[in-house]
Coordinates of C-alpha atoms in Angstrom, one line a residue:
M1 CA 205.4 97.5 140.1
T2 CA 205.7 99.8 137.2
A3 CA 203.3 102.3 135.8
A4 CA 201.8 99.6 133.7
T5 CA 199.9 98.4 136.7
T6 CA 198.0 101.6 137.1
A7 CA 194.4 101.9 135.8
A8 CA 193.8 103.6 132.5
P9 CA 192.2 107.1 132.8
G10 CA 188.5 106.8 133.2
R11 CA 188.6 103.2 134.3
P12 CA 187.8 102.0 137.9
W13 CA 190.8 100.8 139.9
Y14 CA 189.6 97.3 140.0
S15 CA 189.4 97.0 136.2
P16 CA 192.7 98.3 134.8
G17 CA 193.3 98.3 131.0
S18 CA 196.5 96.3 131.2
L19 CA 196.2 92.5 131.3
R20 CA 199.4 92.3 133.4
A21 CA 197.9 94.9 135.8
K22 CA 194.7 93.0 136.1
L23 CA 196.4 89.7 136.8
L24 CA 198.7 91.3 139.4
L25 CA 195.8 93.2 141.1
W26 CA 193.5 90.3 141.6
L27 CA 196.2 87.8 142.4
V28 CA 197.6 90.2 145.1
L29 CA 194.1 90.7 146.5
V30 CA 193.6 86.9 146.6
H31 CA 196.9 86.4 148.4
L32 CA 196.1 89.2 150.9
L33 CA 192.7 87.7 151.6
A34 CA 194.2 84.3 152.0
A35 CA 196.8 85.6 154.5
V36 CA 194.1 87.4 156.5
G37 CA 192.0 84.2 156.5
V38 CA 195.0 82.1 157.7
A39 CA 195.7 84.6 160.4
W40 CA 192.1 84.7 161.6
F41 CA 191.9 80.8 161.5
T42 CA 195.2 80.6 163.5
Y43 CA 194.0 83.0 166.1
A44 CA 190.6 81.2 166.5
S45 CA 192.3 77.9 166.8
Y46 CA 194.8 79.1 169.4
D47 CA 192.0 80.8 171.3
R48 CA 190.0 77.6 171.5
L49 CA 193.1 75.5 172.4
I50 CA 194.5 77.8 175.1
V51 CA 191.2 78.7 176.7
T52 CA 190.2 75.0 176.9
S53 CA 193.6 74.1 178.3
K54 CA 193.5 76.8 181.0
D55 CA 189.9 75.9 181.8
D56 CA 190.9 72.3 182.4
Q57 CA 193.7 73.3 184.6
M58 CA 191.4 75.5 186.7
Q59 CA 188.9 72.7 187.0
T60 CA 191.5 70.2 188.1
L61 CA 193.0 72.6 190.6
A62 CA 189.6 73.5 192.1
E63 CA 188.5 69.9 192.5
S64 CA 191.8 68.9 194.1
Y65 CA 191.4 71.7 196.8
A66 CA 187.7 70.9 197.3
G67 CA 188.6 67.4 198.3
N68 CA 190.6 68.4 201.3
A69 CA 189.2 67.7 204.7
N70 CA 190.8 70.8 206.2
V71 CA 191.0 74.3 204.9
P72 CA 194.0 74.2 202.5
E73 CA 196.9 76.4 203.2
L74 CA 197.2 78.7 200.2
R75 CA 200.4 80.3 198.9
P76 CA 199.9 84.0 198.5
T77 CA 200.4 85.5 195.1
D78 CA 200.9 89.1 193.9
Q79 CA 199.4 91.4 191.3
R80 CA 202.3 91.1 188.9
S81 CA 202.1 87.3 188.8
I82 CA 198.4 87.4 188.2
F83 CA 198.4 90.0 185.4
E84 CA 201.7 89.2 183.7
R85 CA 202.2 85.5 184.2
G86 CA 198.6 84.3 184.5
A87 CA 198.8 82.9 188.0
F88 CA 195.6 81.5 189.4
V89 CA 193.7 83.1 192.3
I90 CA 192.2 80.5 194.6
Q91 CA 189.3 81.2 197.0
V92 CA 187.9 78.7 199.5
W93 CA 184.4 79.2 200.8
N94 CA 182.4 77.3 203.4
G95 CA 178.8 76.2 203.1
R96 CA 177.6 79.3 204.8
G97 CA 179.1 81.5 202.1
E98 CA 182.0 82.7 204.2
L99 CA 185.4 83.3 202.6
L100 CA 187.8 81.1 204.5
A101 CA 191.0 81.7 202.4
S102 CA 192.2 83.5 199.4
S103 CA 195.6 83.5 197.6
W104 CA 195.0 87.2 196.7
P105 CA 192.7 88.9 199.2
E106 CA 192.6 92.1 197.2
L107 CA 190.4 90.5 194.6
A108 CA 186.8 91.2 195.7
M109 CA 185.3 88.4 193.7
A110 CA 181.9 87.1 195.0
R111 CA 181.1 83.4 195.3
Q112 CA 179.5 82.1 192.1
P113 CA 176.0 80.6 192.6
T114 CA 176.5 77.8 190.0
E115 CA 179.1 75.2 189.4
G116 CA 181.4 75.3 186.3
M117 CA 183.0 78.0 184.2
S118 CA 181.9 81.5 184.0
T119 CA 183.2 84.9 182.8
V120 CA 182.9 87.8 185.3
R121 CA 183.4 91.4 184.5
M122 CA 184.3 93.6 187.4
A123 CA 183.1 97.1 187.9
S124 CA 185.8 98.6 185.7
G125 CA 185.3 98.2 182.0
D126 CA 189.0 97.6 181.2
E127 CA 190.1 94.3 179.6
D128 CA 192.2 93.4 182.6
E129 CA 189.1 93.4 184.8
V130 CA 187.5 90.5 182.9
W131 CA 188.0 87.2 184.8
R132 CA 187.5 83.5 184.0
V133 CA 186.2 81.6 187.1
Y134 CA 185.7 78.0 187.7
S135 CA 183.6 77.2 190.8
T136 CA 182.9 73.8 192.4
G137 CA 179.4 73.1 193.4
P138 CA 177.9 74.7 196.5
A139 CA 178.8 72.7 199.7
A140 CA 175.7 71.0 201.2
D141 CA 177.6 70.4 204.5
A142 CA 178.7 73.5 206.4
D143 CA 182.0 71.7 207.0
R144 CA 182.7 71.1 203.3
F145 CA 184.3 73.6 201.0
Q146 CA 183.4 75.4 197.8
V147 CA 186.5 76.3 195.8
Q148 CA 186.8 79.0 193.1
V149 CA 189.9 79.2 190.8
I150 CA 190.2 82.5 189.0
Q151 CA 192.4 83.7 186.1
N152 CA 192.7 87.1 184.5
G153 CA 191.0 87.1 181.1
G154 CA 193.3 89.8 179.7
F155 CA 196.3 87.6 180.2
V156 CA 194.6 84.8 178.3
R157 CA 193.8 87.2 175.4
R158 CA 197.4 88.4 175.3
L159 CA 198.7 84.8 175.4
V160 CA 196.4 83.8 172.5
T161 CA 197.5 86.8 170.4
K162 CA 201.2 86.2 171.1
R163 CA 201.0 82.6 170.1
A164 CA 198.9 83.3 167.0
L165 CA 201.3 86.1 165.9
S166 CA 204.3 83.8 166.4
L167 CA 202.7 81.2 164.1
T168 CA 201.6 83.7 161.4
A169 CA 204.9 85.6 161.4
P170 CA 206.4 83.2 158.8
I171 CA 203.3 83.7 156.6
A172 CA 203.8 87.5 156.9
L173 CA 207.4 87.1 155.9
L174 CA 206.6 84.8 153.0
L175 CA 203.8 87.0 151.6
P176 CA 206.2 89.7 150.2
M177 CA 208.3 86.9 148.7
S178 CA 205.3 85.3 147.2
L179 CA 204.1 88.5 145.7
A180 CA 207.6 89.2 144.3
V181 CA 207.6 85.8 142.7
L182 CA 204.1 86.4 141.4
W183 CA 205.1 89.7 139.9
L184 CA 208.2 88.1 138.3
V185 CA 206.1 85.4 136.7
V186 CA 203.5 87.8 135.3
W187 CA 206.3 90.2 134.2
T188 CA 208.1 87.4 132.4
S189 CA 205.0 86.3 130.6
S190 CA 204.1 89.9 129.6
R191 CA 207.7 90.4 128.4
K192 CA 207.1 87.6 125.9
L193 CA 204.0 89.5 124.8
R194 CA 206.1 92.6 124.3
S195 CA 208.7 90.6 122.4
V196 CA 205.9 89.3 120.1
A197 CA 204.7 92.9 119.6
L198 CA 208.2 94.1 118.7
D199 CA 208.5 91.3 116.2
V200 CA 205.2 92.4 114.7
A201 CA 206.3 96.0 114.6
A202 CA 209.5 95.0 112.8
Q203 CA 207.6 93.5 109.9
D204 CA 207.2 95.5 106.7
E205 CA 206.3 94.7 103.1
R206 CA 209.8 93.6 102.3
S207 CA 210.3 91.2 105.2
L208 CA 207.1 89.4 106.2
S209 CA 208.8 86.6 108.2
E210 CA 206.9 84.3 110.4
L211 CA 206.9 84.9 114.2
S212 CA 208.6 82.4 116.4
V213 CA 206.2 80.5 118.7
S214 CA 209.0 79.0 120.8
G215 CA 208.8 80.2 124.4
V216 CA 205.4 81.8 123.8
P217 CA 202.8 80.9 126.5
A218 CA 200.3 78.3 125.3
E219 CA 197.4 80.7 125.6
I220 CA 199.1 83.1 123.2
A221 CA 200.4 80.6 120.7
P222 CA 197.1 80.3 118.7
L223 CA 197.1 84.1 118.2
V224 CA 200.7 84.0 117.0
E225 CA 199.9 81.1 114.6
A226 CA 196.9 82.9 113.2
F227 CA 199.0 86.0 112.7
N228 CA 201.6 83.9 110.9
S229 CA 198.9 82.6 108.6
L230 CA 197.8 86.1 107.8
L231 CA 201.4 87.0 107.1
G232 CA 201.6 84.1 104.7
R233 CA 198.6 85.3 102.8
L234 CA 200.0 88.9 102.7
R235 CA 203.3 87.5 101.3
Q236 CA 201.4 85.8 98.5
A237 CA 199.4 88.9 97.8
F238 CA 202.6 91.1 97.6
A239 CA 204.4 88.5 95.5
V240 CA 201.5 88.5 93.0
Q241 CA 201.5 92.3 92.9
R242 CA 205.3 92.5 92.4
R243 CA 205.3 89.8 89.7
F244 CA 202.5 91.7 87.9
V245 CA 204.5 95.0 88.0
Q246 CA 207.7 93.2 86.9
D247 CA 206.0 91.3 84.1
A248 CA 204.1 94.3 82.9
A249 CA 207.2 96.5 82.8
H250 CA 209.3 93.8 81.1
E251 CA 206.5 93.2 78.5
L252 CA 206.2 97.0 77.8
R253 CA 209.9 97.6 77.6
T254 CA 210.5 95.8 74.3
P255 CA 207.5 97.3 72.3
I256 CA 208.2 100.8 73.6
A257 CA 211.8 100.5 72.6
A258 CA 210.7 99.3 69.1
I259 CA 208.3 102.2 68.8
G260 CA 211.1 104.6 69.6
L261 CA 213.4 103.0 66.9
Q262 CA 210.6 103.2 64.4
L263 CA 210.0 106.9 65.2
D264 CA 213.7 107.6 64.6
N265 CA 213.6 105.7 61.3
M266 CA 210.4 107.5 60.2
R267 CA 211.9 110.8 60.9
A268 CA 214.9 110.0 58.7
E269 CA 212.6 108.9 55.8
V270 CA 209.7 111.4 55.9
P271 CA 210.2 115.1 55.0
A272 CA 210.9 117.2 58.0
E273 CA 208.2 119.8 57.3
V274 CA 205.6 117.0 57.5
I275 CA 206.8 115.0 60.5
D276 CA 208.5 117.5 62.9
E277 CA 205.5 118.5 64.9
H278 CA 204.0 115.0 65.3
Y279 CA 207.5 113.5 65.9
V280 CA 208.1 115.8 68.9
H281 CA 204.9 114.7 70.6
L282 CA 205.3 111.0 69.8
K283 CA 209.0 111.0 70.9
G284 CA 208.1 112.8 74.2
G285 CA 205.4 110.2 74.9
V286 CA 207.7 107.3 74.2
T287 CA 210.5 108.8 76.4
R288 CA 208.0 109.3 79.2
A289 CA 206.9 105.7 78.8
Q290 CA 210.4 104.4 78.8
H291 CA 211.2 106.4 82.0
L292 CA 208.1 105.1 83.7
I293 CA 209.0 101.5 82.9
E294 CA 212.5 101.9 84.2
Q295 CA 211.1 103.5 87.4
L296 CA 208.6 100.7 87.8
L297 CA 211.3 98.1 87.5
R298 CA 213.4 100.0 90.0
L299 CA 210.5 100.3 92.4
S300 CA 209.7 96.6 92.0
R301 CA 213.2 95.5 92.6
Q302 CA 213.4 97.8 95.7
E303 CA 210.2 96.4 97.2
S304 CA 210.8 92.7 96.4
S305 CA 214.4 92.5 97.7
T306 CA 214.1 89.7 100.3
E307 CA 217.9 89.8 100.9
P308 CA 218.8 93.4 101.0
E309 CA 222.3 94.6 100.2
A310 CA 224.6 94.8 103.3
P311 CA 225.2 98.3 104.5
V312 CA 228.7 99.7 104.3
Q313 CA 230.3 103.0 105.3
L314 CA 230.1 105.4 102.4
D315 CA 231.7 108.7 101.7
V316 CA 228.7 111.0 100.8
A317 CA 230.7 113.4 98.7
S318 CA 232.0 110.5 96.5
V319 CA 228.5 109.1 96.0
L320 CA 227.2 112.5 95.1
R321 CA 229.9 113.0 92.4
D322 CA 229.0 109.6 90.9
S323 CA 225.4 110.6 90.8
V324 CA 226.1 114.0 89.2
A325 CA 228.4 112.4 86.6
Q326 CA 225.9 109.8 85.6
L327 CA 223.1 112.3 85.1
M328 CA 225.2 114.8 83.2
V329 CA 223.7 113.3 79.9
I330 CA 220.3 114.7 80.9
A331 CA 221.8 118.0 82.0
D332 CA 223.8 118.4 78.7
R333 CA 220.7 117.6 76.6
R334 CA 218.7 120.3 78.4
R335 CA 221.7 122.7 78.7
I336 CA 221.3 122.8 82.5
D337 CA 224.3 124.0 84.5
V338 CA 224.9 121.5 87.3
G339 CA 227.1 122.6 90.2
F340 CA 228.5 120.5 93.1
E341 CA 229.8 121.9 96.3
G342 CA 231.2 119.6 99.0
G343 CA 231.8 121.9 101.9
A344 CA 231.6 119.2 104.6
V345 CA 232.9 115.7 105.3
A346 CA 230.2 113.1 106.0
T347 CA 229.9 109.3 105.9
V348 CA 226.7 107.2 106.0
T349 CA 226.3 103.5 106.7
A350 CA 223.9 102.2 104.1
P351 CA 223.7 99.9 101.1
P352 CA 225.5 101.6 98.2
T353 CA 222.7 101.1 95.7
E354 CA 220.1 102.6 98.1
L355 CA 222.1 105.7 98.8
R356 CA 222.7 106.2 95.1
S357 CA 219.0 105.7 94.5
I358 CA 218.2 108.6 96.9
F359 CA 220.6 111.0 95.2
D360 CA 219.9 109.8 91.7
N361 CA 216.2 110.4 92.0
L362 CA 216.5 113.8 93.7
I363 CA 219.0 115.1 91.1
D364 CA 217.0 113.6 88.2
N365 CA 213.8 115.2 89.6
A366 CA 215.6 118.6 89.8
L367 CA 216.9 118.3 86.2
R368 CA 213.5 117.3 84.8
H369 CA 211.7 120.2 86.5
S370 CA 214.3 122.9 85.8
P371 CA 213.7 125.0 82.6
E372 CA 216.1 124.5 79.7
G373 CA 219.3 126.5 80.4
G374 CA 218.5 126.5 84.1
V375 CA 220.7 125.7 87.1
V376 CA 220.8 122.8 89.5
D377 CA 223.1 123.0 92.6
V378 CA 224.1 120.0 94.7
R379 CA 225.6 121.0 98.1
L380 CA 227.0 118.9 100.9
H381 CA 227.2 121.2 104.0
E382 CA 226.3 121.4 107.7
V383 CA 223.1 122.9 109.2
E384 CA 223.2 123.4 113.0
G385 CA 226.2 121.2 113.2
R386 CA 224.6 118.3 111.3
P387 CA 225.5 117.3 107.7
V388 CA 222.8 117.7 105.0
V389 CA 222.7 117.4 101.3
D390 CA 220.7 120.0 99.4
V391 CA 219.5 119.5 95.8
V392 CA 218.3 122.9 94.6
D393 CA 216.7 123.8 91.2
N394 CA 215.2 127.0 89.7
G395 CA 212.1 125.3 88.4
P396 CA 208.4 126.2 89.2
G397 CA 208.5 124.5 92.6
I398 CA 205.4 122.9 94.1
P399 CA 202.3 124.7 95.3
P400 CA 202.3 124.7 99.1
A401 CA 198.9 123.0 99.2
L402 CA 200.4 120.0 97.3
I403 CA 203.9 119.7 98.8
D404 CA 202.7 117.1 101.3
R405 CA 201.6 114.9 98.4
A406 CA 204.9 115.1 96.5
F407 CA 206.1 111.7 97.8
D408 CA 202.9 109.9 96.7
R409 CA 203.4 107.4 94.0
F410 CA 202.5 108.6 90.5
F411 CA 201.8 112.1 91.8
R412 CA 202.6 114.9 89.4
V413 CA 201.8 118.5 89.9
P414 CA 198.8 119.4 87.7
G415 CA 199.8 121.5 84.7
T416 CA 203.5 120.7 84.8
A417 CA 205.2 120.1 81.5
A418 CA 208.1 118.3 82.8
E419 CA 208.7 114.7 81.8
G420 CA 208.5 112.2 84.6
S421 CA 206.7 109.2 86.1
G422 CA 205.8 110.5 89.5
L423 CA 207.8 107.7 91.1
G424 CA 211.2 109.2 91.7
L425 CA 210.5 111.0 95.0
A426 CA 208.5 108.0 96.3
I427 CA 211.5 105.7 95.6
A428 CA 213.9 108.2 97.2
R429 CA 211.8 108.5 100.3
M430 CA 211.4 104.7 100.7
A431 CA 215.2 104.2 100.5
A432 CA 215.8 107.1 103.0
Q433 CA 213.3 105.7 105.5
R434 CA 214.9 102.3 105.5
N435 CA 218.3 103.8 106.3
G436 CA 217.3 106.3 109.0
L437 CA 217.5 109.4 106.7
R438 CA 215.0 112.1 106.2
I439 CA 214.0 114.1 103.1
V440 CA 212.4 117.5 103.4
L441 CA 211.0 119.5 100.5
A442 CA 210.8 123.3 100.6
N443 CA 210.0 126.0 98.0
R444 CA 212.6 128.7 97.4
H445 CA 211.8 132.4 97.0
D446 CA 213.8 135.3 95.6
S447 CA 214.4 138.6 97.3
Q448 CA 211.0 139.8 96.2
G449 CA 209.1 136.8 97.7
R450 CA 208.4 135.1 94.4
Q451 CA 208.7 131.4 94.1
A452 CA 212.1 130.6 92.6
G453 CA 212.5 126.8 92.7
L454 CA 212.5 123.8 95.0
Q455 CA 215.0 122.6 97.6
A456 CA 215.2 118.9 98.5
R457 CA 217.2 118.5 101.7
V458 CA 218.5 115.1 102.9
H459 CA 219.2 115.0 106.6
L460 CA 222.0 112.5 106.9
M461 CA 221.5 112.1 110.6
G462 CA 217.7 112.2 110.6
D463 CA 215.6 110.7 113.3
P464 CA 214.1 107.4 111.9
S465 CA 211.1 107.9 114.1
V466 CA 210.0 110.8 111.9
G467 CA 211.2 109.3 108.7
G468 CA 209.8 110.9 105.6
A469 CA 206.7 112.2 107.3
A470 CA 208.4 115.5 107.9
A471 CA 208.7 115.9 104.2

């Protein structure tokens, strides 16, 4: 049995924390008690049967000798026959209490005063000195005989034990087999429980599929069905939430776009000295609202995808070049120098849109937080023999106390003037986690120890068990 059968720390051995261990423990104890009970019953039955049989033989033999008219001629026996083969010792007494004949004279057994069976223990306390004696009644006539038939009690005990062991031997052989079958049945049942647990662990907000009840033990089926009912209610709740986000984003997209067009028209018609200051603030707000709506739509599509795109093998350098080229519009508008360095060859198996989403959001985040005229570097290289992608900017970075919250939805560093929705890093982390990648944020410092920007590192061979938590 495995370690699962051991009791949990702090629990008594007879009450382990595991259901499988508890079943095995008590069923094994029941089987062992049953085996001991059968062995005891077998021994007691054979003891009664053999002792009764031997007693009957001794009575028959004694009465046959007692009926003789003359002193019977006895065949002498030896010690080995008596102790090892259970030979009877026969004594013939006359009415005056004199021993007339004995098949083994060395046995100094006195004449028993009463008729019938008796147990006599000789001076020695050894088991071999316990004797079973059958004695005929005292002879009233001096010419009549009293016969005693004696058998060694130790031989009878050994015979009973031998016969009982021969009968219980098959039970002793079947017990390990029975316990093995028992363990297999319990292990098979608990394996189905583990299978259900793995199915539950595989569920996420994007794939809340019902658990199969086929092959599940009848005792567990109601629990699985109840969990399926809960999953159904969760699916409905997530669907309502996603529809709300999608509908809200779609409804906001058109009026926000119209406001932006009106602002552009107003700027063309109103004198510049009157409108410039207000236009800048209004246009910035509209731009942020448009970006937020696009990010909400992207996040909603990402979460509500019930049929995710099939993963394919992608060349990371090629995907990075496409992302940089697409975002050059933002870089040119803010006069940011974007550099790309592909010093390593790496491939990733992932859906193309999800890998693009990771790099697009990280580069977009770097461009928005870098100052105008700043620098953003995108590097594909190896660290400790493993490929990574670094997106480095020279912006203000993130205060160390807040860096763990950078991936929270709608989180923006207080006091930052950069445009953004606070969703880009959250979207990138979700896509990375689904594909076994890991994103780590770290502040950069110059030679004098002053904060000099932010580095977002994507580990292309990250451990899925840590996911984005390390970030």
